[in-house]
Coordinates of N, CA and C in Angstrom, one line a residue:
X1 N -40.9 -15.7 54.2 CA -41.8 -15.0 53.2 C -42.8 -16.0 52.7
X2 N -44.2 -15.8 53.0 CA -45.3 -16.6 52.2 C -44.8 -16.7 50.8
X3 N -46.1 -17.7 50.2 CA -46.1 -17.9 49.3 C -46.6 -16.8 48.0
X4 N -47.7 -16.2 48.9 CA -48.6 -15.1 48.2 C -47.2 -14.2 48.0
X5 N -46.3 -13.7 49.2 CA -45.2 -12.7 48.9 C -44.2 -12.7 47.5
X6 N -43.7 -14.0 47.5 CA -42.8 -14.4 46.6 C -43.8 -14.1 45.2
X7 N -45.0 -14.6 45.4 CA -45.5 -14.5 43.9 C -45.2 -12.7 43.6
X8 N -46.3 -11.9 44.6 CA -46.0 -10.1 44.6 C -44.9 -10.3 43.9
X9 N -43.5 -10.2 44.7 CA -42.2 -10.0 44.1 C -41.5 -10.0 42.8
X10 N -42.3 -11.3 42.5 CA -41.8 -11.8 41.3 C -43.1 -11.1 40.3
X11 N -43.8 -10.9 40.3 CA -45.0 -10.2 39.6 C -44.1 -8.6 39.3
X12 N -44.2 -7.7 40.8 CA -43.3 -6.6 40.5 C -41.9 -6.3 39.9
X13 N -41.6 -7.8 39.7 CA -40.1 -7.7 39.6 C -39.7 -7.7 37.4
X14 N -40.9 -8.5 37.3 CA -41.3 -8.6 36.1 C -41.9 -7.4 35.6
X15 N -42.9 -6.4 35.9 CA -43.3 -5.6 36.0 C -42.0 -4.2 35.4
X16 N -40.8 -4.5 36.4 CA -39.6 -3.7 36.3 C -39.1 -4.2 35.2
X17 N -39.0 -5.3 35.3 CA -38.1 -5.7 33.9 C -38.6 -5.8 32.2
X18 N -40.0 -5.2 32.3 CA -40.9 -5.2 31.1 C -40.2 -3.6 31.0
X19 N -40.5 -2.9 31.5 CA -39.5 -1.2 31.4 C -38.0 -1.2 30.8
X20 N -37.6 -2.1 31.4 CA -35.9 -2.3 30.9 C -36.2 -3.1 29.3
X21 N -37.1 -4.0 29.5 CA -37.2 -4.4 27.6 C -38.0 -3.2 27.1
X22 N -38.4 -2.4 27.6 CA -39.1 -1.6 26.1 C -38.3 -0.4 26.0
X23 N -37.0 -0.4 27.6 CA -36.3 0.9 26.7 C -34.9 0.2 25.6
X24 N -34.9 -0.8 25.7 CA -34.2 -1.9 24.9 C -34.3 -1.8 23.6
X25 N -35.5 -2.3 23.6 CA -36.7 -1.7 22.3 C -36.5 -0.2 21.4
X26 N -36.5 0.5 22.2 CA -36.4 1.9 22.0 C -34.8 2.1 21.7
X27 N -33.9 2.0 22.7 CA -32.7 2.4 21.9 C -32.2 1.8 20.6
X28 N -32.5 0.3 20.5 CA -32.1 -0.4 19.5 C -32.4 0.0 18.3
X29 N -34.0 0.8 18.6 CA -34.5 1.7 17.5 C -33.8 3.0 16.9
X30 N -33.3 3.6 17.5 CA -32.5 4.3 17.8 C -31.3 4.1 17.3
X31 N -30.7 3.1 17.3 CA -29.5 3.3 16.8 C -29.6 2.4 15.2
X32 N -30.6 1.6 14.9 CA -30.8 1.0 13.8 C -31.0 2.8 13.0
X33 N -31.6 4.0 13.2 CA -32.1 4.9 12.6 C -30.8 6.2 12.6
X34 N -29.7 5.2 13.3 CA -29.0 6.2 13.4 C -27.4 5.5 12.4
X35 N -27.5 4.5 11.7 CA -26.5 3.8 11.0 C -27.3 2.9 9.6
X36 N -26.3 3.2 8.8 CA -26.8 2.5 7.6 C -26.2 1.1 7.9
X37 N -25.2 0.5 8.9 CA -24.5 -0.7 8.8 C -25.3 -1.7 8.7
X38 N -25.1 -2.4 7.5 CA -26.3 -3.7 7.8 C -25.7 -4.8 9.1
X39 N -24.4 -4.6 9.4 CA -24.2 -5.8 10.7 C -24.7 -5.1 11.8
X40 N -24.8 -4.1 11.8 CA -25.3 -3.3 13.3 C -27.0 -3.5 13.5
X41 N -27.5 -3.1 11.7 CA -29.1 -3.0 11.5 C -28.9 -4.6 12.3
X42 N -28.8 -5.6 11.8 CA -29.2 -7.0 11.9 C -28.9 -7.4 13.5
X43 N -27.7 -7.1 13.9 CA -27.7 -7.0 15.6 C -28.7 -6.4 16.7
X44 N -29.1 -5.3 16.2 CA -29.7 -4.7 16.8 C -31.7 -5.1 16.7
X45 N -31.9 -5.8 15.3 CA -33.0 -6.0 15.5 C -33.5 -7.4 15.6
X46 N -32.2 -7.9 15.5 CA -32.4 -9.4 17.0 C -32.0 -9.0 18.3
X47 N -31.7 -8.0 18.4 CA -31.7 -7.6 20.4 C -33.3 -7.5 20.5
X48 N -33.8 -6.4 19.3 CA -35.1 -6.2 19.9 C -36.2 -7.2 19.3
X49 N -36.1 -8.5 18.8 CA -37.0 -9.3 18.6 C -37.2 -10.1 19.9
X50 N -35.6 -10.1 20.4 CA -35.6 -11.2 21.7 C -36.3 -10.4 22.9
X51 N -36.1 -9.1 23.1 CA -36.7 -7.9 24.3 C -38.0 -8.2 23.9
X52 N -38.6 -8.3 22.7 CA -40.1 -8.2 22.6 C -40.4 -9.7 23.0
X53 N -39.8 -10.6 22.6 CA -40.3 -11.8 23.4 C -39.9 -12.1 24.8
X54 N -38.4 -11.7 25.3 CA -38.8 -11.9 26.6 C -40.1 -10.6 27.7
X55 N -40.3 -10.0 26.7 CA -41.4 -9.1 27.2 C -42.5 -9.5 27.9
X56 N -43.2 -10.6 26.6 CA -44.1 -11.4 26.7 C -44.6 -12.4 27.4
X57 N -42.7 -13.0 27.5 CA -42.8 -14.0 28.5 C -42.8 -13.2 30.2
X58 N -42.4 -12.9 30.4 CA -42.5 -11.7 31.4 C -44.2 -11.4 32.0
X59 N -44.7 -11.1 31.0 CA -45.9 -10.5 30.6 C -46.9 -11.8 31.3
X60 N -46.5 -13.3 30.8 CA -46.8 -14.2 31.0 C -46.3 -14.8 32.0
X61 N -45.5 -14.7 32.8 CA -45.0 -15.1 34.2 C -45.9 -14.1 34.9
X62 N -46.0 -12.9 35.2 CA -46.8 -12.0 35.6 C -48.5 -12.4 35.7
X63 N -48.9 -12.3 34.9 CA -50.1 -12.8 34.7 C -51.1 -14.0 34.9
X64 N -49.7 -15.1 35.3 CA -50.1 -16.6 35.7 C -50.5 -16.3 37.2
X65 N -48.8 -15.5 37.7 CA -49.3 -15.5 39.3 C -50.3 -14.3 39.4
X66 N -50.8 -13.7 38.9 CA -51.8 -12.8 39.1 C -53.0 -13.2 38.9
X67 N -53.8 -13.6 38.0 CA -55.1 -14.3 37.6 C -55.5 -15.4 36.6
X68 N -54.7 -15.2 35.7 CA -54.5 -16.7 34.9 C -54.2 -18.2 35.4
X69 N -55.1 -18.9 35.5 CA -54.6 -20.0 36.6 C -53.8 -20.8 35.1
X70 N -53.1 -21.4 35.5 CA -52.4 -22.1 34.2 C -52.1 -23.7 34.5
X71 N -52.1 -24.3 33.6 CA -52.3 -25.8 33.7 C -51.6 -26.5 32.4
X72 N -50.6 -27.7 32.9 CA -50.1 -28.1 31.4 C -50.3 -29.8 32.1
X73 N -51.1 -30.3 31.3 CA -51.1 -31.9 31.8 C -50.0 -32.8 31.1
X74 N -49.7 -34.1 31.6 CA -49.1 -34.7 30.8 C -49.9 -35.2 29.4
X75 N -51.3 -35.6 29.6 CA -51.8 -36.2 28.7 C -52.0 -34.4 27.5
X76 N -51.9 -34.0 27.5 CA -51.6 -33.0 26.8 C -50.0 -33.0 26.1
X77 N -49.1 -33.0 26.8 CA -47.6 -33.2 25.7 C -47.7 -34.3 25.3
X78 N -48.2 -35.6 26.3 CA -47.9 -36.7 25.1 C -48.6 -36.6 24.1
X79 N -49.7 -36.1 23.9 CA -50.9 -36.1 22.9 C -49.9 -35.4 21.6
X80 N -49.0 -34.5 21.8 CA -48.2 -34.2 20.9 C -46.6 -34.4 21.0
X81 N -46.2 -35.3 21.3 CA -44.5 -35.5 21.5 C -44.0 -36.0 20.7
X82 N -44.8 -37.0 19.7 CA -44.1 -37.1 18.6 C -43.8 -36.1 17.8
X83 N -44.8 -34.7 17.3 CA -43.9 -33.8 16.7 C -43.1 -33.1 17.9
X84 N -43.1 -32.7 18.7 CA -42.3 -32.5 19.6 C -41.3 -33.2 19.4
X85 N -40.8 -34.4 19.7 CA -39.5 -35.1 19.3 C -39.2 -34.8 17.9
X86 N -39.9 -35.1 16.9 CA -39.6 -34.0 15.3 C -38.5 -33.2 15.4
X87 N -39.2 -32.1 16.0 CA -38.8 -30.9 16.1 C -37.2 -31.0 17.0
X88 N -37.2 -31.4 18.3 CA -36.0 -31.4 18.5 C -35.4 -32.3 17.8
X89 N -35.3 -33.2 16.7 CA -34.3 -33.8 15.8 C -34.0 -32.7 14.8
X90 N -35.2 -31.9 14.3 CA -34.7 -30.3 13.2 C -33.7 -29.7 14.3
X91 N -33.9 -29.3 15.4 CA -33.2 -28.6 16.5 C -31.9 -29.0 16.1
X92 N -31.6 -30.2 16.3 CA -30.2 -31.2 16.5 C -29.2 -30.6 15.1
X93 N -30.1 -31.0 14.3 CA -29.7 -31.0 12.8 C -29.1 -29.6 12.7
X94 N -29.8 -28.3 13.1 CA -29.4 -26.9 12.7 C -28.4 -26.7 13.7
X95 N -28.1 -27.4 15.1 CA -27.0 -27.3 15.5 C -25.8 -27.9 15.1
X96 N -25.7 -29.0 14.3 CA -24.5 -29.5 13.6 C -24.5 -28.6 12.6
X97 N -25.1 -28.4 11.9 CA -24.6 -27.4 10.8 C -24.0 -26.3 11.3
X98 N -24.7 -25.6 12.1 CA -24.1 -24.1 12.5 C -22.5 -24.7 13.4
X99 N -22.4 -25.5 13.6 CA -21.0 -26.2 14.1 C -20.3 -26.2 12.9
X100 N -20.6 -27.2 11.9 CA -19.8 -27.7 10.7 C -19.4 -26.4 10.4
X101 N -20.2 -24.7 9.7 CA -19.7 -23.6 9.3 C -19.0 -22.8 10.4
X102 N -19.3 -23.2 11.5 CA -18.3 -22.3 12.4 C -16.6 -23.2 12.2
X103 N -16.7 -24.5 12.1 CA -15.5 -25.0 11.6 C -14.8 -24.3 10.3
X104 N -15.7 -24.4 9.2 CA -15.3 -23.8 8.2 C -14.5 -22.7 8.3
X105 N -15.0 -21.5 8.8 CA -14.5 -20.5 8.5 C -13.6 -19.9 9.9
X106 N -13.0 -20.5 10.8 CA -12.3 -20.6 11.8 C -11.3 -20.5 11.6
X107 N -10.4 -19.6 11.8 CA -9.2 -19.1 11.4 C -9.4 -18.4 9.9
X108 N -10.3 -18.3 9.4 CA -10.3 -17.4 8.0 C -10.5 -16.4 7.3
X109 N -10.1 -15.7 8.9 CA -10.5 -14.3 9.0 C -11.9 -13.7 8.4
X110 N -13.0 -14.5 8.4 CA -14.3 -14.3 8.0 C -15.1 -13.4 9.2
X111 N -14.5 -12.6 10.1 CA -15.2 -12.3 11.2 C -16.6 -12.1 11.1
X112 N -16.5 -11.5 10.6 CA -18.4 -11.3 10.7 C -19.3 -11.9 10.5
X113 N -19.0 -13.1 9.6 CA -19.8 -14.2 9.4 C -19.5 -14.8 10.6
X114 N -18.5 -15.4 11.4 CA -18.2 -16.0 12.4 C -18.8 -15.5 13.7
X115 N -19.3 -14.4 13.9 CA -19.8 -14.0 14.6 C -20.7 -14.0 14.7
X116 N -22.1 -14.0 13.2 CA -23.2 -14.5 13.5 C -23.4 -15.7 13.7
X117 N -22.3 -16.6 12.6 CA -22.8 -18.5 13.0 C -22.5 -18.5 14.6
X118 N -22.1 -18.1 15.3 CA -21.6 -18.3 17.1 C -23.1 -18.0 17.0
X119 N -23.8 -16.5 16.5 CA -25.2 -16.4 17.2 C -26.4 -17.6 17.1
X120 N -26.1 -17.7 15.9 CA -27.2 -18.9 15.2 C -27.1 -20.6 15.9
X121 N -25.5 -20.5 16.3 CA -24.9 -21.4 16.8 C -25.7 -21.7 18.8
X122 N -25.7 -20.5 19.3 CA -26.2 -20.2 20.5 C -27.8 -20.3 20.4
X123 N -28.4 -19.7 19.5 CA -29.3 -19.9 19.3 C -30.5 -20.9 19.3
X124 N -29.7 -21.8 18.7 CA -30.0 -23.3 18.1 C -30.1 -23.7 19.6
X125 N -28.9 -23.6 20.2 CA -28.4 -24.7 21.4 C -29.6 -24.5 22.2
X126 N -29.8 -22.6 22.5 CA -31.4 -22.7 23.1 C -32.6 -23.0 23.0
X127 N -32.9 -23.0 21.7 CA -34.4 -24.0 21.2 C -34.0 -25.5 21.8
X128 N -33.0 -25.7 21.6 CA -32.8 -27.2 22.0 C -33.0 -27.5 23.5
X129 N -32.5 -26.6 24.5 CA -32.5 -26.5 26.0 C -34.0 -26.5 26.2
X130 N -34.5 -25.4 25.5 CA -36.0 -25.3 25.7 C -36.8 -26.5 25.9
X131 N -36.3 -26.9 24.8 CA -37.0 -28.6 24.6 C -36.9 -29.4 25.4
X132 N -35.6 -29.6 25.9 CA -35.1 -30.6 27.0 C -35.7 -30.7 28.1
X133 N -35.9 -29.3 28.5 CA -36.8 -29.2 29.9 C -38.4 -29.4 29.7
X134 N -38.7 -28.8 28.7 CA -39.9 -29.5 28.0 C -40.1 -31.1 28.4
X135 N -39.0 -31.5 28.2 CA -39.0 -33.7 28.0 C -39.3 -33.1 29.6
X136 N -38.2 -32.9 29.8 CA -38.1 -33.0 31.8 C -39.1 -32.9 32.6
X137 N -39.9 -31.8 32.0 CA -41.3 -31.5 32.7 C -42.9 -32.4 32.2
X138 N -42.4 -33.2 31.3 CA -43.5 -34.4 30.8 C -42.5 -35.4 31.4
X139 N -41.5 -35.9 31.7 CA -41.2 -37.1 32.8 C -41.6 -36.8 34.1
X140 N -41.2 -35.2 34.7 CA -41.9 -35.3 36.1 C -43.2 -35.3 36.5
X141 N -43.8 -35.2 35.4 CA -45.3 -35.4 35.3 C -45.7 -37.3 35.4
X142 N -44.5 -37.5 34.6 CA -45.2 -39.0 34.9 C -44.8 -39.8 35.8
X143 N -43.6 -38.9 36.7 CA -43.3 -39.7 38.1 C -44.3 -39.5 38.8
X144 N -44.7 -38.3 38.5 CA -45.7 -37.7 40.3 C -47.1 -38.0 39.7
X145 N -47.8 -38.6 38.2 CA -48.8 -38.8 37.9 C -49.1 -40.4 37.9

């Protein structure tokens, strides 16, 4: 398969998966309008904050291989890495805490709280991942630059 094909693919495939987030979107609406539960309300509209951003990004993978030529230099992340590094130290920090309270209330039949700190807990760990490959992609820049 060429290279032009794979991009197609991945353009159409993204295309499919922007449908599957906005019926995501939609149900979640749907069921927030269909329950007073505030732990269902709150679940339900972090499903759909995350569908609307992976929408975007979607939207934005789509768009690169289609016409947007896109470009990230190194001299552009280092130009900001020190708040970059910042930030993944706040990263660090909101992940020990959401640790320390998932210890707390572990075994103390707090379920519901425990169930969000796991989310906030997960959450964290992903802003942090993001970052990582962030560093990874400003070192492979300065091997191949």
């Amino acid at each position: 398969m060429s290279t032009k094909e794979i991009q197609q693919q991945i353009v159409a495939g993204m295309k499919k998966w922007q449908k599957i987030e906005d019926a995501t979107v939609a149900t979640t609406g749907m069921i927030i309008e269909k329950t007073d539960n505030p732990v269902v309300h709150l679940v339900m509209e972090i499903i759909q904050r995350d569908s609307q951003m992976h929408y975007r990004v979607q939207e934005w993978i789509a768009d690169s291989l289609e016409s947007k030529t896109v470009t990230l230099s190194f001299d552009e992340l280092d130009r900001i890495w020190s708040l970059i590094e910042k930030h993944i130290e706040l990263e660090k920090k909101t992940v020990a805490m959401a640790q320390q309270s998932l210890e707390a209330v572990k075994g103390k039949k707090m379920v519901i709280q425990e169930f969000l700190l796991n989310y906030l807990a997960e959450d964290e760990k992903k802003h942090n991942n993001l970052l990582v490959h962030l560093e990874g992609i400003k070192k492979g820049m300065r091997a191949t630059g």
